[in-house]
Amino acid sequence: SATLGNSLACNHVGFMLDKGLGVKRNKALARRWYAAGAKRGDPVAMYNLARSIQLKGRKGILPSKARFWYTKAAKSGMSDAMLELGLAELVRSKGNSAHRAREWFEKASSGVTFGEAEYQLAIIQLKSKSDKDRKAAFANLKVAQSFDHGKAIRLLRKLNV
């Protein structure tokens, strides 16, 4: 199926190569299979390709090709891609302007990120002077806590909530 161009099959072959499942591990070949699936429109392949490119690059820097594929995956509804874009915005702005990061975290929190998007959003909201944002931060921390998100649990304890 993958050699015939099935995007899901391309992603599965890429994943098997990426993790060494039943085949010899080959990250470069995995990226090519992810790319084949991504170009055929599979959002999971888009995310996996972006992640693979990101992990290959320098620490802390999101390569433009990874950003491109994360954005395409995010536009297809992948909350994990939205989370990665939000984290990249925090790094890019060096914490000075979290506006774009906040937008991505808000979008991601509507999906399943096991509390990470809510935690990141709460961190931004806690820095705000707005009572509305601070209340929303506690609500987001509670959601993250419900996923047993360790950092959220520790922060809530520290804040005595």
PDB file of C-alpha atoms in Angstrom:
ATOM      1  CA  SER A   1       0.000   0.000   0.000  1.00  0.00           C
ATOM      2  CA  ALA A   2       2.791   2.464   0.864  1.00  0.00           C
ATOM      3  CA  THR A   3       4.532   1.940  -2.481  1.00  0.00           C
ATOM      4  CA  LEU A   4       1.192   2.610  -4.162  1.00  0.00           C
ATOM      5  CA  GLY A   5       0.941   5.969  -2.384  1.00  0.00           C
ATOM      6  CA  ASN A   6      -1.429   5.297   0.505  1.00  0.00           C
ATOM      7  CA  SER A   7      -0.652   8.172   2.911  1.00  0.00           C
ATOM      8  CA  LEU A   8      -1.484   6.172   6.051  1.00  0.00           C
ATOM      9  CA  ALA A   9       0.696   3.286   4.926  1.00  0.00           C
ATOM     10  CA  CYS A  10       3.542   5.712   4.150  1.00  0.00           C
ATOM     11  CA  ASN A  11       3.316   7.064   7.693  1.00  0.00           C
ATOM     12  CA  HIS A  12       3.271   3.541   9.160  1.00  0.00           C
ATOM     13  CA  VAL A  13       6.363   2.507   7.195  1.00  0.00           C
ATOM     14  CA  GLY A  14       8.078   5.718   8.320  1.00  0.00           C
ATOM     15  CA  PHE A  15       7.171   5.006  11.945  1.00  0.00           C
ATOM     16  CA  MET A  16       8.476   1.438  11.734  1.00  0.00           C
ATOM     17  CA  LEU A  17      11.778   2.690  10.303  1.00  0.00           C
ATOM     18  CA  ASP A  18      11.941   5.538  12.811  1.00  0.00           C
ATOM     19  CA  LYS A  19      11.514   3.215  15.799  1.00  0.00           C
ATOM     20  CA  GLY A  20      13.154   0.086  14.371  1.00  0.00           C
ATOM     21  CA  LEU A  21       9.984  -2.009  14.619  1.00  0.00           C
ATOM     22  CA  GLY A  22      10.606  -5.215  12.667  1.00  0.00           C
ATOM     23  CA  VAL A  23      13.218  -3.473  10.513  1.00  0.00           C
ATOM     24  CA  LYS A  24      16.630  -1.910  10.996  1.00  0.00           C
ATOM     25  CA  ARG A  25      16.250   1.603  12.410  1.00  0.00           C
ATOM     26  CA  ASN A  26      16.825   4.237   9.714  1.00  0.00           C
ATOM     27  CA  LYS A  27      15.836   7.829  10.584  1.00  0.00           C
ATOM     28  CA  ALA A  28      16.739   9.265   7.161  1.00  0.00           C
ATOM     29  CA  LEU A  29      14.598   6.718   5.323  1.00  0.00           C
ATOM     30  CA  ALA A  30      11.825   7.213   7.896  1.00  0.00           C
ATOM     31  CA  ARG A  31      11.797  10.955   7.071  1.00  0.00           C
ATOM     32  CA  ARG A  32      11.378  10.132   3.373  1.00  0.00           C
ATOM     33  CA  TRP A  33       8.368   7.911   4.120  1.00  0.00           C
ATOM     34  CA  TYR A  34       6.896  10.535   6.451  1.00  0.00           C
ATOM     35  CA  ALA A  35       7.375  13.098   3.672  1.00  0.00           C
ATOM     36  CA  ALA A  36       5.569  10.846   1.195  1.00  0.00           C
ATOM     37  CA  GLY A  37       2.611  10.519   3.569  1.00  0.00           C
ATOM     38  CA  ALA A  38       2.659  14.227   4.437  1.00  0.00           C
ATOM     39  CA  LYS A  39       2.655  15.290   0.786  1.00  0.00           C
ATOM     40  CA  ARG A  40      -0.393  13.075   0.281  1.00  0.00           C
ATOM     41  CA  GLY A  41      -2.226  14.891   3.073  1.00  0.00           C
ATOM     42  CA  ASP A  42      -1.916  12.682   6.168  1.00  0.00           C
ATOM     43  CA  PRO A  43      -1.814  15.006   9.237  1.00  0.00           C
ATOM     44  CA  VAL A  44      -0.073  12.396  11.403  1.00  0.00           C
ATOM     45  CA  ALA A  45       2.656  11.997   8.770  1.00  0.00           C
ATOM     46  CA  MET A  46       2.945  15.814   8.665  1.00  0.00           C
ATOM     47  CA  TYR A  47       3.437  15.877  12.434  1.00  0.00           C
ATOM     48  CA  ASN A  48       5.903  12.962  12.394  1.00  0.00           C
ATOM     49  CA  LEU A  49       7.900  14.577   9.577  1.00  0.00           C
ATOM     50  CA  ALA A  50       8.044  17.902  11.432  1.00  0.00           C
ATOM     51  CA  ARG A  51       9.088  16.164  14.656  1.00  0.00           C
ATOM     52  CA  SER A  52      11.762  14.192  12.830  1.00  0.00           C
ATOM     53  CA  ILE A  53      13.150  17.369  11.228  1.00  0.00           C
ATOM     54  CA  GLN A  54      13.008  19.185  14.576  1.00  0.00           C
ATOM     55  CA  LEU A  55      14.884  16.437  16.426  1.00  0.00           C
ATOM     56  CA  LYS A  56      17.536  16.317  13.692  1.00  0.00           C
ATOM     57  CA  GLY A  57      18.175  20.074  14.015  1.00  0.00           C
ATOM     58  CA  ARG A  58      19.864  22.199  16.656  1.00  0.00           C
ATOM     59  CA  LYS A  59      18.380  22.222  20.138  1.00  0.00           C
ATOM     60  CA  GLY A  60      16.017  25.137  20.776  1.00  0.00           C
ATOM     61  CA  ILE A  61      15.730  26.107  17.106  1.00  0.00           C
ATOM     62  CA  LEU A  62      12.671  25.086  15.095  1.00  0.00           C
ATOM     63  CA  PRO A  63      13.774  24.685  11.469  1.00  0.00           C
ATOM     64  CA  SER A  64      11.524  26.373   8.910  1.00  0.00           C
ATOM     65  CA  LYS A  65      10.674  23.021   7.273  1.00  0.00           C
ATOM     66  CA  ALA A  66       9.544  21.647  10.642  1.00  0.00           C
ATOM     67  CA  ARG A  67       7.484  24.800  11.265  1.00  0.00           C
ATOM     68  CA  PHE A  68       5.910  24.397   7.802  1.00  0.00           C
ATOM     69  CA  TRP A  69       4.817  20.797   8.475  1.00  0.00           C
ATOM     70  CA  TYR A  70       3.707  21.500  12.055  1.00  0.00           C
ATOM     71  CA  THR A  71       1.551  24.346  10.710  1.00  0.00           C
ATOM     72  CA  LYS A  72      -0.029  22.127   8.054  1.00  0.00           C
ATOM     73  CA  ALA A  73      -0.713  19.429  10.674  1.00  0.00           C
ATOM     74  CA  ALA A  74      -2.144  22.046  13.066  1.00  0.00           C
ATOM     75  CA  LYS A  75      -4.452  23.360  10.352  1.00  0.00           C
ATOM     76  CA  SER A  76      -5.658  19.779   9.948  1.00  0.00           C
ATOM     77  CA  GLY A  77      -6.590  19.720  13.638  1.00  0.00           C
ATOM     78  CA  MET A  78      -3.531  18.013  15.212  1.00  0.00           C
ATOM     79  CA  SER A  79      -3.397  19.407  18.745  1.00  0.00           C
ATOM     80  CA  ASP A  80       0.124  18.046  19.297  1.00  0.00           C
ATOM     81  CA  ALA A  81       1.318  20.151  16.349  1.00  0.00           C
ATOM     82  CA  MET A  82      -0.394  23.211  17.856  1.00  0.00           C
ATOM     83  CA  LEU A  83       1.390  22.527  21.139  1.00  0.00           C
ATOM     84  CA  GLU A  84       4.784  22.285  19.388  1.00  0.00           C
ATOM     85  CA  LEU A  85       4.133  25.578  17.574  1.00  0.00           C
ATOM     86  CA  GLY A  86       3.236  27.251  20.862  1.00  0.00           C
ATOM     87  CA  LEU A  87       6.414  25.977  22.509  1.00  0.00           C
ATOM     88  CA  ALA A  88       8.440  27.186  19.516  1.00  0.00           C
ATOM     89  CA  GLU A  89       6.874  30.647  19.831  1.00  0.00           C
ATOM     90  CA  LEU A  90       7.900  30.799  23.501  1.00  0.00           C
ATOM     91  CA  VAL A  91      11.488  29.952  22.550  1.00  0.00           C
ATOM     92  CA  ARG A  92      11.482  32.382  19.627  1.00  0.00           C
ATOM     93  CA  SER A  93      10.187  35.289  21.715  1.00  0.00           C
ATOM     94  CA  LYS A  94      12.470  34.362  24.651  1.00  0.00           C
ATOM     95  CA  GLY A  95       9.440  34.833  26.908  1.00  0.00           C
ATOM     96  CA  ASN A  96       9.069  38.517  25.974  1.00  0.00           C
ATOM     97  CA  SER A  97       5.927  38.212  23.921  1.00  0.00           C
ATOM     98  CA  ALA A  98       3.842  35.148  24.509  1.00  0.00           C
ATOM     99  CA  HIS A  99       0.851  36.343  22.451  1.00  0.00           C
ATOM    100  CA  ARG A 100       1.345  33.921  19.533  1.00  0.00           C
ATOM    101  CA  ALA A 101       2.288  31.075  21.882  1.00  0.00           C
ATOM    102  CA  ARG A 102      -0.882  31.705  23.854  1.00  0.00           C
ATOM    103  CA  GLU A 103      -2.996  31.500  20.680  1.00  0.00           C
ATOM    104  CA  TRP A 104      -1.482  28.093  19.807  1.00  0.00           C
ATOM    105  CA  PHE A 105      -1.923  26.781  23.361  1.00  0.00           C
ATOM    106  CA  GLU A 106      -5.576  27.891  23.378  1.00  0.00           C
ATOM    107  CA  LYS A 107      -6.176  26.042  20.109  1.00  0.00           C
ATOM    108  CA  ALA A 108      -4.289  22.974  21.343  1.00  0.00           C
ATOM    109  CA  SER A 109      -6.214  22.826  24.605  1.00  0.00           C
ATOM    110  CA  SER A 110      -9.380  21.950  22.684  1.00  0.00           C
ATOM    111  CA  GLY A 111      -7.671  18.706  21.614  1.00  0.00           C
ATOM    112  CA  VAL A 112      -5.995  15.956  23.595  1.00  0.00           C
ATOM    113  CA  THR A 113      -2.537  16.972  24.825  1.00  0.00           C
ATOM    114  CA  PHE A 114      -2.788  15.276  28.230  1.00  0.00           C
ATOM    115  CA  GLY A 115      -2.650  18.570  30.089  1.00  0.00           C
ATOM    116  CA  GLU A 116       0.497  20.036  28.512  1.00  0.00           C
ATOM    117  CA  ALA A 117      -1.331  22.729  26.495  1.00  0.00           C
ATOM    118  CA  GLU A 118      -3.388  23.699  29.528  1.00  0.00           C
ATOM    119  CA  TYR A 119      -0.259  23.867  31.696  1.00  0.00           C
ATOM    120  CA  GLN A 120       1.615  26.046  29.180  1.00  0.00           C
ATOM    121  CA  LEU A 121      -1.420  28.301  28.779  1.00  0.00           C
ATOM    122  CA  ALA A 122      -1.742  28.624  32.574  1.00  0.00           C
ATOM    123  CA  ILE A 123       1.908  29.697  32.860  1.00  0.00           C
ATOM    124  CA  ILE A 124       1.240  32.533  30.404  1.00  0.00           C
ATOM    125  CA  GLN A 125      -2.037  33.450  32.122  1.00  0.00           C
ATOM    126  CA  LEU A 126      -0.390  33.576  35.569  1.00  0.00           C
ATOM    127  CA  LYS A 127       1.995  36.269  34.289  1.00  0.00           C
ATOM    128  CA  SER A 128      -0.983  38.455  33.365  1.00  0.00           C
ATOM    129  CA  LYS A 129      -2.239  41.190  35.656  1.00  0.00           C
ATOM    130  CA  SER A 130      -5.841  40.405  34.692  1.00  0.00           C
ATOM    131  CA  ASP A 131      -8.002  38.677  37.330  1.00  0.00           C
ATOM    132  CA  LYS A 132      -9.862  36.940  34.508  1.00  0.00           C
ATOM    133  CA  ASP A 133      -6.591  35.449  33.185  1.00  0.00           C
ATOM    134  CA  ARG A 134      -5.473  34.383  36.646  1.00  0.00           C
ATOM    135  CA  LYS A 135      -8.801  32.603  37.279  1.00  0.00           C
ATOM    136  CA  ALA A 136      -8.516  30.941  33.876  1.00  0.00           C
ATOM    137  CA  ALA A 137      -4.957  29.878  34.779  1.00  0.00           C
ATOM    138  CA  PHE A 138      -6.187  28.023  37.859  1.00  0.00           C
ATOM    139  CA  ALA A 139      -8.912  26.342  35.809  1.00  0.00           C
ATOM    140  CA  ASN A 140      -6.319  25.257  33.219  1.00  0.00           C
ATOM    141  CA  LEU A 141      -4.015  23.958  35.946  1.00  0.00           C
ATOM    142  CA  LYS A 142      -6.920  21.903  37.337  1.00  0.00           C
ATOM    143  CA  VAL A 143      -7.500  20.401  33.876  1.00  0.00           C
ATOM    144  CA  ALA A 144      -3.785  19.590  33.586  1.00  0.00           C
ATOM    145  CA  GLN A 145      -3.913  18.092  37.083  1.00  0.00           C
ATOM    146  CA  SER A 146      -6.760  15.807  35.987  1.00  0.00           C
ATOM    147  CA  PHE A 147      -4.290  14.288  33.479  1.00  0.00           C
ATOM    148  CA  ASP A 148      -1.765  13.756  36.311  1.00  0.00           C
ATOM    149  CA  HIS A 149       0.474  16.425  34.782  1.00  0.00           C
ATOM    150  CA  GLY A 150       3.316  16.543  37.295  1.00  0.00           C
ATOM    151  CA  LYS A 151       4.354  20.179  36.794  1.00  0.00           C
ATOM    152  CA  ALA A 152       0.745  21.350  37.142  1.00  0.00           C
ATOM    153  CA  ILE A 153       0.285  19.344  40.331  1.00  0.00           C
ATOM    154  CA  ARG A 154       3.479  20.785  41.838  1.00  0.00           C
ATOM    155  CA  LEU A 155       2.533  24.328  40.825  1.00  0.00           C
ATOM    156  CA  LEU A 156      -0.931  24.014  42.367  1.00  0.00           C
ATOM    157  CA  ARG A 157       0.652  22.758  45.594  1.00  0.00           C
ATOM    158  CA  LYS A 158       3.106  25.646  45.552  1.00  0.00           C
ATOM    159  CA  LEU A 159       0.230  28.112  45.055  1.00  0.00           C
ATOM    160  CA  ASN A 160      -1.722  26.354  47.843  1.00  0.00           C
ATOM    161  CA  VAL A 161      -4.762  25.741  45.651  1.00  0.00           C
TER     162      VAL A 161
END
